Amino acid sequence: MIIIFVGPPGSGKGTQATRLAKQLKLCFISTGDMLREAVSKSSVLGLKAKSFMDKGGLVPDNEVISMIKERVTQKDCTNGFILDGFPRNSIQAKALDKAMLEINKGVDKVIYLDVSHDVVLDRNSHRRICRNCRATFHLKYAPPKIANKCDDCGGEIYQRSDDQPETITKRFQVYLEQTSSLKDYYQDRLINIDGNRPMEIIEQNIKENFKTGHND
Ligand code: AMP
């Protein structure tokens, strides 16, 4: 089973993809997380990716495609995986199709989280993340019980450097220009979800849609 989450930054892709991966016992892969790790390690990829990420643009396709091809052929992906943040344009989508065809697999479902710019701004600018376990908090709606400490593991909570208002708006524009058309590319496998609603309701909706395969 191969599932892709598509949606603007702040649509809740990461949260929902993690929950679904746990439920379906599939490997969860986030290209954003992989790239941030590369940046924090100052690897060759990280050094290349940093300037694109800081500006809210996309990291060059060839870098991200090689990274993902290498990742999905690892052992923990044998039974399937859920992708968060990849593909981000039609070049990446075609590269994924080609790579999957080579191993007799294909993308089964694409969950499309539709979210407005206002909601994206609100979610991303108040988003805080645990450095240790990556749990996500929202300063207004789901703040940590103790300031700057993760409820789950006690780790330090931080704000992503690209979660500043100008960069959020830039990322949203990049999404509209390059990523949103994937809705058409995957139309035969698409599950449309209204992502403006609370996380728990969206999760329930995904589960239902997932069981029946019907659209929202
Ligand atoms: P995300 O955590 O998915 O919001 O990704 C954070 C940043 O990582 C993006 O703004 C891009 O700069 C970069 N990135 C993540 N996934 C991709 C991808 N598939 N293609 C190009 N850049 C990506």
mmCIF file of C-alpha atoms and ligand atoms in Angstrom:
data_model
loop_
_atom_site.group_PDB
_atom_site.id
_atom_site.type_symbol
_atom_site.label_atom_id
_atom_site.label_comp_id
_atom_site.label_asym_id
_atom_site.label_seq_id
_atom_site.Cartn_x
_atom_site.Cartn_y
_atom_site.Cartn_z
ATOM 1 C CA MET A 1 0.000 0.000 0.000
ATOM 2 C CA ILE A 2 1.411 3.369 -1.030
ATOM 3 C CA ILE A 3 -0.380 6.526 0.120
ATOM 4 C CA ILE A 4 0.474 10.157 -0.575
ATOM 5 C CA PHE A 5 -0.669 13.236 1.337
ATOM 6 C CA VAL A 6 -0.976 16.428 -0.694
ATOM 7 C CA GLY A 7 -1.889 19.812 0.774
ATOM 8 C CA PRO A 8 -0.467 23.252 1.513
ATOM 9 C CA PRO A 9 2.046 23.757 4.321
ATOM 10 C CA GLY A 10 0.054 23.756 7.557
ATOM 11 C CA SER A 11 -2.763 21.632 6.160
ATOM 12 C CA GLY A 12 -2.044 19.020 8.822
ATOM 13 C CA LYS A 13 -0.454 16.547 6.379
ATOM 14 C CA GLY A 14 2.268 15.533 8.805
ATOM 15 C CA THR A 15 -0.102 14.982 11.721
ATOM 16 C CA GLN A 16 -2.654 13.041 9.692
ATOM 17 C CA ALA A 17 -0.065 11.020 7.775
ATOM 18 C CA THR A 18 1.640 10.003 11.029
ATOM 19 C CA ARG A 19 -1.678 8.879 12.538
ATOM 20 C CA LEU A 20 -2.693 6.920 9.448
ATOM 21 C CA ALA A 21 0.740 5.295 9.204
ATOM 22 C CA LYS A 22 0.400 4.102 12.799
ATOM 23 C CA GLN A 23 -3.097 2.780 12.163
ATOM 24 C CA LEU A 24 -2.193 0.954 8.940
ATOM 25 C CA LYS A 25 1.279 -0.047 10.194
ATOM 26 C CA LEU A 26 2.976 1.583 7.235
ATOM 27 C CA CYS A 27 6.301 3.377 7.109
ATOM 28 C CA PHE A 28 5.950 7.187 7.411
ATOM 29 C CA ILE A 29 8.247 9.298 5.267
ATOM 30 C CA SER A 30 8.407 13.100 5.368
ATOM 31 C CA THR A 31 10.783 14.760 2.910
ATOM 32 C CA GLY A 32 10.635 17.946 5.016
ATOM 33 C CA ASP A 33 11.824 16.024 8.104
ATOM 34 C CA MET A 34 14.562 14.282 6.101
ATOM 35 C CA LEU A 35 15.787 17.579 4.689
ATOM 36 C CA ARG A 36 15.716 19.315 8.095
ATOM 37 C CA GLU A 37 17.770 16.453 9.498
ATOM 38 C CA ALA A 38 20.260 16.822 6.634
ATOM 39 C CA VAL A 39 20.468 20.572 7.381
ATOM 40 C CA SER A 40 21.020 19.989 11.100
ATOM 41 C CA LYS A 41 23.836 17.525 10.302
ATOM 42 C CA SER A 42 25.326 19.922 7.741
ATOM 43 C CA SER A 43 25.581 17.052 5.247
ATOM 44 C CA VAL A 44 26.293 17.790 1.576
ATOM 45 C CA LEU A 45 22.559 17.604 0.849
ATOM 46 C CA GLY A 46 21.740 19.725 3.899
ATOM 47 C CA LEU A 47 24.138 22.475 2.873
ATOM 48 C CA LYS A 48 22.613 22.548 -0.621
ATOM 49 C CA ALA A 49 19.009 22.433 0.626
ATOM 50 C CA LYS A 50 19.221 25.068 3.370
ATOM 51 C CA SER A 51 19.044 28.220 1.243
ATOM 52 C CA PHE A 52 16.014 26.940 -0.713
ATOM 53 C CA MET A 53 14.214 25.939 2.489
ATOM 54 C CA ASP A 54 14.953 29.215 4.282
ATOM 55 C CA LYS A 55 13.409 31.157 1.401
ATOM 56 C CA GLY A 56 10.328 28.925 1.273
ATOM 57 C CA GLY A 57 11.206 27.532 -2.180
ATOM 58 C CA LEU A 58 11.564 23.940 -3.303
ATOM 59 C CA VAL A 59 14.839 22.040 -3.045
ATOM 60 C CA PRO A 60 15.935 21.001 -6.605
ATOM 61 C CA ASP A 61 14.058 17.970 -7.941
ATOM 62 C CA ASN A 62 17.116 15.797 -8.622
ATOM 63 C CA GLU A 63 18.255 16.052 -4.972
ATOM 64 C CA VAL A 64 14.852 15.216 -3.518
ATOM 65 C CA ILE A 65 14.132 12.458 -6.028
ATOM 66 C CA SER A 66 17.439 10.658 -5.278
ATOM 67 C CA MET A 67 16.792 11.017 -1.556
ATOM 68 C CA ILE A 68 13.301 9.526 -1.771
ATOM 69 C CA LYS A 69 14.275 6.700 -4.169
ATOM 70 C CA GLU A 70 16.949 5.619 -1.737
ATOM 71 C CA ARG A 71 14.542 5.822 1.220
ATOM 72 C CA VAL A 72 11.575 3.883 -0.238
ATOM 73 C CA THR A 73 13.735 0.937 -1.205
ATOM 74 C CA GLN A 74 14.808 0.354 2.396
ATOM 75 C CA LYS A 75 13.572 -2.713 4.220
ATOM 76 C CA ASP A 76 11.016 -0.978 6.472
ATOM 77 C CA CYS A 77 9.116 0.162 3.357
ATOM 78 C CA THR A 78 8.551 -3.348 1.985
ATOM 79 C CA ASN A 79 4.899 -3.474 3.115
ATOM 80 C CA GLY A 80 4.209 0.043 1.950
ATOM 81 C CA PHE A 81 4.641 3.631 3.021
ATOM 82 C CA ILE A 82 2.964 6.982 3.429
ATOM 83 C CA LEU A 83 4.588 10.045 1.888
ATOM 84 C CA ASP A 84 4.240 13.490 3.442
ATOM 85 C CA GLY A 85 5.612 16.317 1.276
ATOM 86 C CA PHE A 86 6.534 14.292 -1.797
ATOM 87 C CA PRO A 87 5.809 14.640 -4.670
ATOM 88 C CA ARG A 88 5.624 18.446 -4.805
ATOM 89 C CA ASN A 89 5.313 18.844 -8.604
ATOM 90 C CA SER A 90 4.621 16.789 -11.734
ATOM 91 C CA ILE A 91 8.332 16.051 -12.356
ATOM 92 C CA GLN A 92 8.556 14.420 -8.911
ATOM 93 C CA ALA A 93 5.237 12.603 -9.440
ATOM 94 C CA LYS A 94 6.462 11.124 -12.728
ATOM 95 C CA ALA A 95 9.790 10.131 -11.168
ATOM 96 C CA LEU A 96 7.932 8.373 -8.358
ATOM 97 C CA ASP A 97 5.700 6.510 -10.840
ATOM 98 C CA LYS A 98 8.780 5.370 -12.763
ATOM 99 C CA ALA A 99 10.607 4.234 -9.631
ATOM 100 C CA MET A 100 7.540 2.339 -8.407
ATOM 101 C CA LEU A 101 6.972 0.691 -11.778
ATOM 102 C CA GLU A 102 10.510 -0.695 -11.615
ATOM 103 C CA ILE A 103 9.579 -2.585 -8.448
ATOM 104 C CA ASN A 104 6.050 -3.516 -9.629
ATOM 105 C CA LYS A 105 4.321 -1.100 -7.304
ATOM 106 C CA GLY A 106 2.168 1.992 -7.710
ATOM 107 C CA VAL A 107 0.545 4.796 -5.750
ATOM 108 C CA ASP A 108 -2.749 3.476 -4.361
ATOM 109 C CA LYS A 109 -4.373 6.520 -2.774
ATOM 110 C CA VAL A 110 -3.777 10.241 -2.604
ATOM 111 C CA ILE A 111 -5.282 12.211 0.261
ATOM 112 C CA TYR A 112 -5.781 15.824 -0.711
ATOM 113 C CA LEU A 113 -6.169 18.225 2.232
ATOM 114 C CA ASP A 114 -7.799 21.421 1.045
ATOM 115 C CA VAL A 115 -7.024 24.393 3.350
ATOM 116 C CA SER A 116 -7.419 28.172 2.935
ATOM 117 C CA HIS A 117 -4.552 30.668 3.131
ATOM 118 C CA ASP A 118 -5.933 32.201 6.385
ATOM 119 C CA VAL A 119 -5.976 28.829 8.122
ATOM 120 C CA VAL A 120 -2.461 28.063 6.844
ATOM 121 C CA LEU A 121 -1.162 31.374 8.230
ATOM 122 C CA ASP A 122 -2.775 30.803 11.613
ATOM 123 C CA ARG A 123 -1.627 27.182 11.931
ATOM 124 C CA ASN A 124 1.942 27.707 10.794
ATOM 125 C CA SER A 125 2.697 30.920 12.670
ATOM 126 C CA HIS A 126 1.532 29.347 15.959
ATOM 127 C CA ARG A 127 3.066 25.948 15.276
ATOM 128 C CA ARG A 128 5.741 24.663 17.636
ATOM 129 C CA ILE A 129 7.548 21.323 17.355
ATOM 130 C CA CYS A 130 9.392 19.092 19.791
ATOM 131 C CA ARG A 131 13.050 18.772 18.823
ATOM 132 C CA ASN A 132 13.170 15.294 20.250
ATOM 133 C CA CYS A 133 9.984 13.404 19.264
ATOM 134 C CA ARG A 134 8.572 15.869 16.666
ATOM 135 C CA ALA A 135 5.207 16.186 18.449
ATOM 136 C CA THR A 136 3.393 19.279 17.159
ATOM 137 C CA PHE A 137 1.718 21.995 19.265
ATOM 138 C CA HIS A 138 -0.344 25.074 18.455
ATOM 139 C CA LEU A 139 0.222 27.970 20.852
ATOM 140 C CA LYS A 140 -3.486 28.954 20.820
ATOM 141 C CA TYR A 141 -5.428 25.703 20.355
ATOM 142 C CA ALA A 142 -3.108 22.992 21.640
ATOM 143 C CA PRO A 143 -0.335 24.614 23.723
ATOM 144 C CA PRO A 144 2.147 22.517 25.704
ATOM 145 C CA LYS A 145 1.165 22.162 29.385
ATOM 146 C CA ILE A 146 4.535 23.574 30.475
ATOM 147 C CA ALA A 147 5.904 26.409 28.333
ATOM 148 C CA ASN A 148 8.572 25.284 25.840
ATOM 149 C CA LYS A 149 8.442 21.642 27.020
ATOM 150 C CA CYS A 150 6.973 18.737 25.106
ATOM 151 C CA ASP A 151 3.991 17.087 26.871
ATOM 152 C CA ASP A 152 4.991 13.668 25.509
ATOM 153 C CA CYS A 153 8.739 13.466 26.140
ATOM 154 C CA GLY A 154 9.788 16.678 27.946
ATOM 155 C CA GLY A 155 11.917 17.682 24.953
ATOM 156 C CA GLU A 156 12.601 21.269 23.944
ATOM 157 C CA ILE A 157 9.973 22.932 21.775
ATOM 158 C CA TYR A 158 11.027 25.145 18.872
ATOM 159 C CA GLN A 159 9.614 27.123 15.971
ATOM 160 C CA ARG A 160 10.645 26.101 12.458
ATOM 161 C CA SER A 161 12.729 28.808 10.806
ATOM 162 C CA ASP A 162 10.405 28.746 7.767
ATOM 163 C CA ASP A 163 7.300 29.319 9.929
ATOM 164 C CA GLN A 164 7.633 33.139 9.746
ATOM 165 C CA PRO A 165 4.693 34.993 8.096
ATOM 166 C CA GLU A 166 6.522 36.039 4.871
ATOM 167 C CA THR A 167 7.980 32.565 4.356
ATOM 168 C CA ILE A 168 4.627 30.916 5.085
ATOM 169 C CA THR A 169 2.993 33.057 2.391
ATOM 170 C CA LYS A 170 5.827 32.253 -0.039
ATOM 171 C CA ARG A 171 5.449 28.512 0.655
ATOM 172 C CA PHE A 172 1.713 28.792 0.071
ATOM 173 C CA GLN A 173 2.344 30.504 -3.302
ATOM 174 C CA VAL A 174 4.833 27.798 -4.295
ATOM 175 C CA TYR A 175 2.220 25.242 -3.339
ATOM 176 C CA LEU A 176 -0.452 26.900 -5.538
ATOM 177 C CA GLU A 177 1.930 27.232 -8.475
ATOM 178 C CA GLN A 178 3.641 23.851 -8.389
ATOM 179 C CA THR A 179 1.884 21.354 -6.138
ATOM 180 C CA SER A 180 -1.876 21.909 -6.254
ATOM 181 C CA SER A 181 -2.114 20.592 -9.845
ATOM 182 C CA LEU A 182 -1.209 17.130 -8.522
ATOM 183 C CA LYS A 183 -4.916 16.955 -7.746
ATOM 184 C CA ASP A 184 -5.472 16.457 -11.493
ATOM 185 C CA TYR A 185 -2.490 14.147 -11.932
ATOM 186 C CA TYR A 186 -3.898 11.760 -9.317
ATOM 187 C CA GLN A 187 -7.600 12.348 -9.945
ATOM 188 C CA ASP A 188 -8.399 8.628 -10.311
ATOM 189 C CA ARG A 189 -6.988 7.885 -6.829
ATOM 190 C CA LEU A 190 -7.916 11.092 -5.028
ATOM 191 C CA ILE A 191 -9.659 11.406 -1.662
ATOM 192 C CA ASN A 192 -10.714 15.030 -1.118
ATOM 193 C CA ILE A 193 -10.773 16.229 2.477
ATOM 194 C CA ASP A 194 -11.795 19.629 3.856
ATOM 195 C CA GLY A 195 -8.707 20.380 5.953
ATOM 196 C CA ASN A 196 -10.031 23.602 7.514
ATOM 197 C CA ARG A 197 -11.739 21.645 10.309
ATOM 198 C CA PRO A 198 -10.291 20.444 13.655
ATOM 199 C CA MET A 199 -7.641 17.688 13.446
ATOM 200 C CA GLU A 200 -9.758 15.024 15.185
ATOM 201 C CA ILE A 201 -12.641 15.496 12.743
ATOM 202 C CA ILE A 202 -10.284 15.362 9.772
ATOM 203 C CA GLU A 203 -8.714 12.187 11.136
ATOM 204 C CA GLN A 204 -12.143 10.583 11.440
ATOM 205 C CA ASN A 205 -13.012 11.705 7.914
ATOM 206 C CA ILE A 206 -9.822 10.206 6.504
ATOM 207 C CA LYS A 207 -10.505 6.903 8.241
ATOM 208 C CA GLU A 208 -14.061 6.776 6.870
ATOM 209 C CA ASN A 209 -12.997 7.749 3.379
ATOM 210 C CA PHE A 210 -10.221 5.280 3.588
ATOM 211 C CA LYS A 211 -12.520 2.409 4.435
ATOM 212 C CA THR A 212 -15.065 3.230 1.749
ATOM 213 C CA GLY A 213 -12.756 4.859 -0.792
ATOM 214 C CA HIS A 214 -15.426 7.525 -1.419
ATOM 215 C CA ASN A 215 -14.736 11.221 -1.708
ATOM 216 C CA ASP A 216 -15.737 13.759 0.970
HETATM 217 P P1 AMP B 1 7.629 20.556 4.737
HETATM 218 O O1 AMP B 1 8.129 20.099 6.076
HETATM 219 O O2 AMP B 1 6.982 19.466 3.940
HETATM 220 O O3 AMP B 1 6.761 21.793 4.856
HETATM 221 O O4 AMP B 1 8.926 20.980 3.891
HETATM 222 C C1 AMP B 1 9.773 22.028 4.325
HETATM 223 C C2 AMP B 1 10.629 22.489 3.166
HETATM 224 O O5 AMP B 1 11.452 21.411 2.702
HETATM 225 C C3 AMP B 1 9.868 22.953 1.934
HETATM 226 O O6 AMP B 1 9.440 24.310 2.033
HETATM 227 C C4 AMP B 1 10.911 22.752 0.837
HETATM 228 O O7 AMP B 1 11.890 23.775 0.866
HETATM 229 C C5 AMP B 1 11.588 21.459 1.287
HETATM 230 N N1 AMP B 1 10.936 20.269 0.700
HETATM 231 C C6 AMP B 1 10.232 19.306 1.352
HETATM 232 N N2 AMP B 1 9.780 18.373 0.510
HETATM 233 C C7 AMP B 1 10.202 18.762 -0.724
HETATM 234 C C8 AMP B 1 10.046 18.228 -2.037
HETATM 235 N N3 AMP B 1 9.341 17.111 -2.269
HETATM 236 N N4 AMP B 1 10.617 18.890 -3.069
HETATM 237 C C9 AMP B 1 11.336 20.013 -2.873
HETATM 238 N N5 AMP B 1 11.509 20.582 -1.675
HETATM 239 C C10 AMP B 1 10.942 19.961 -0.602
#
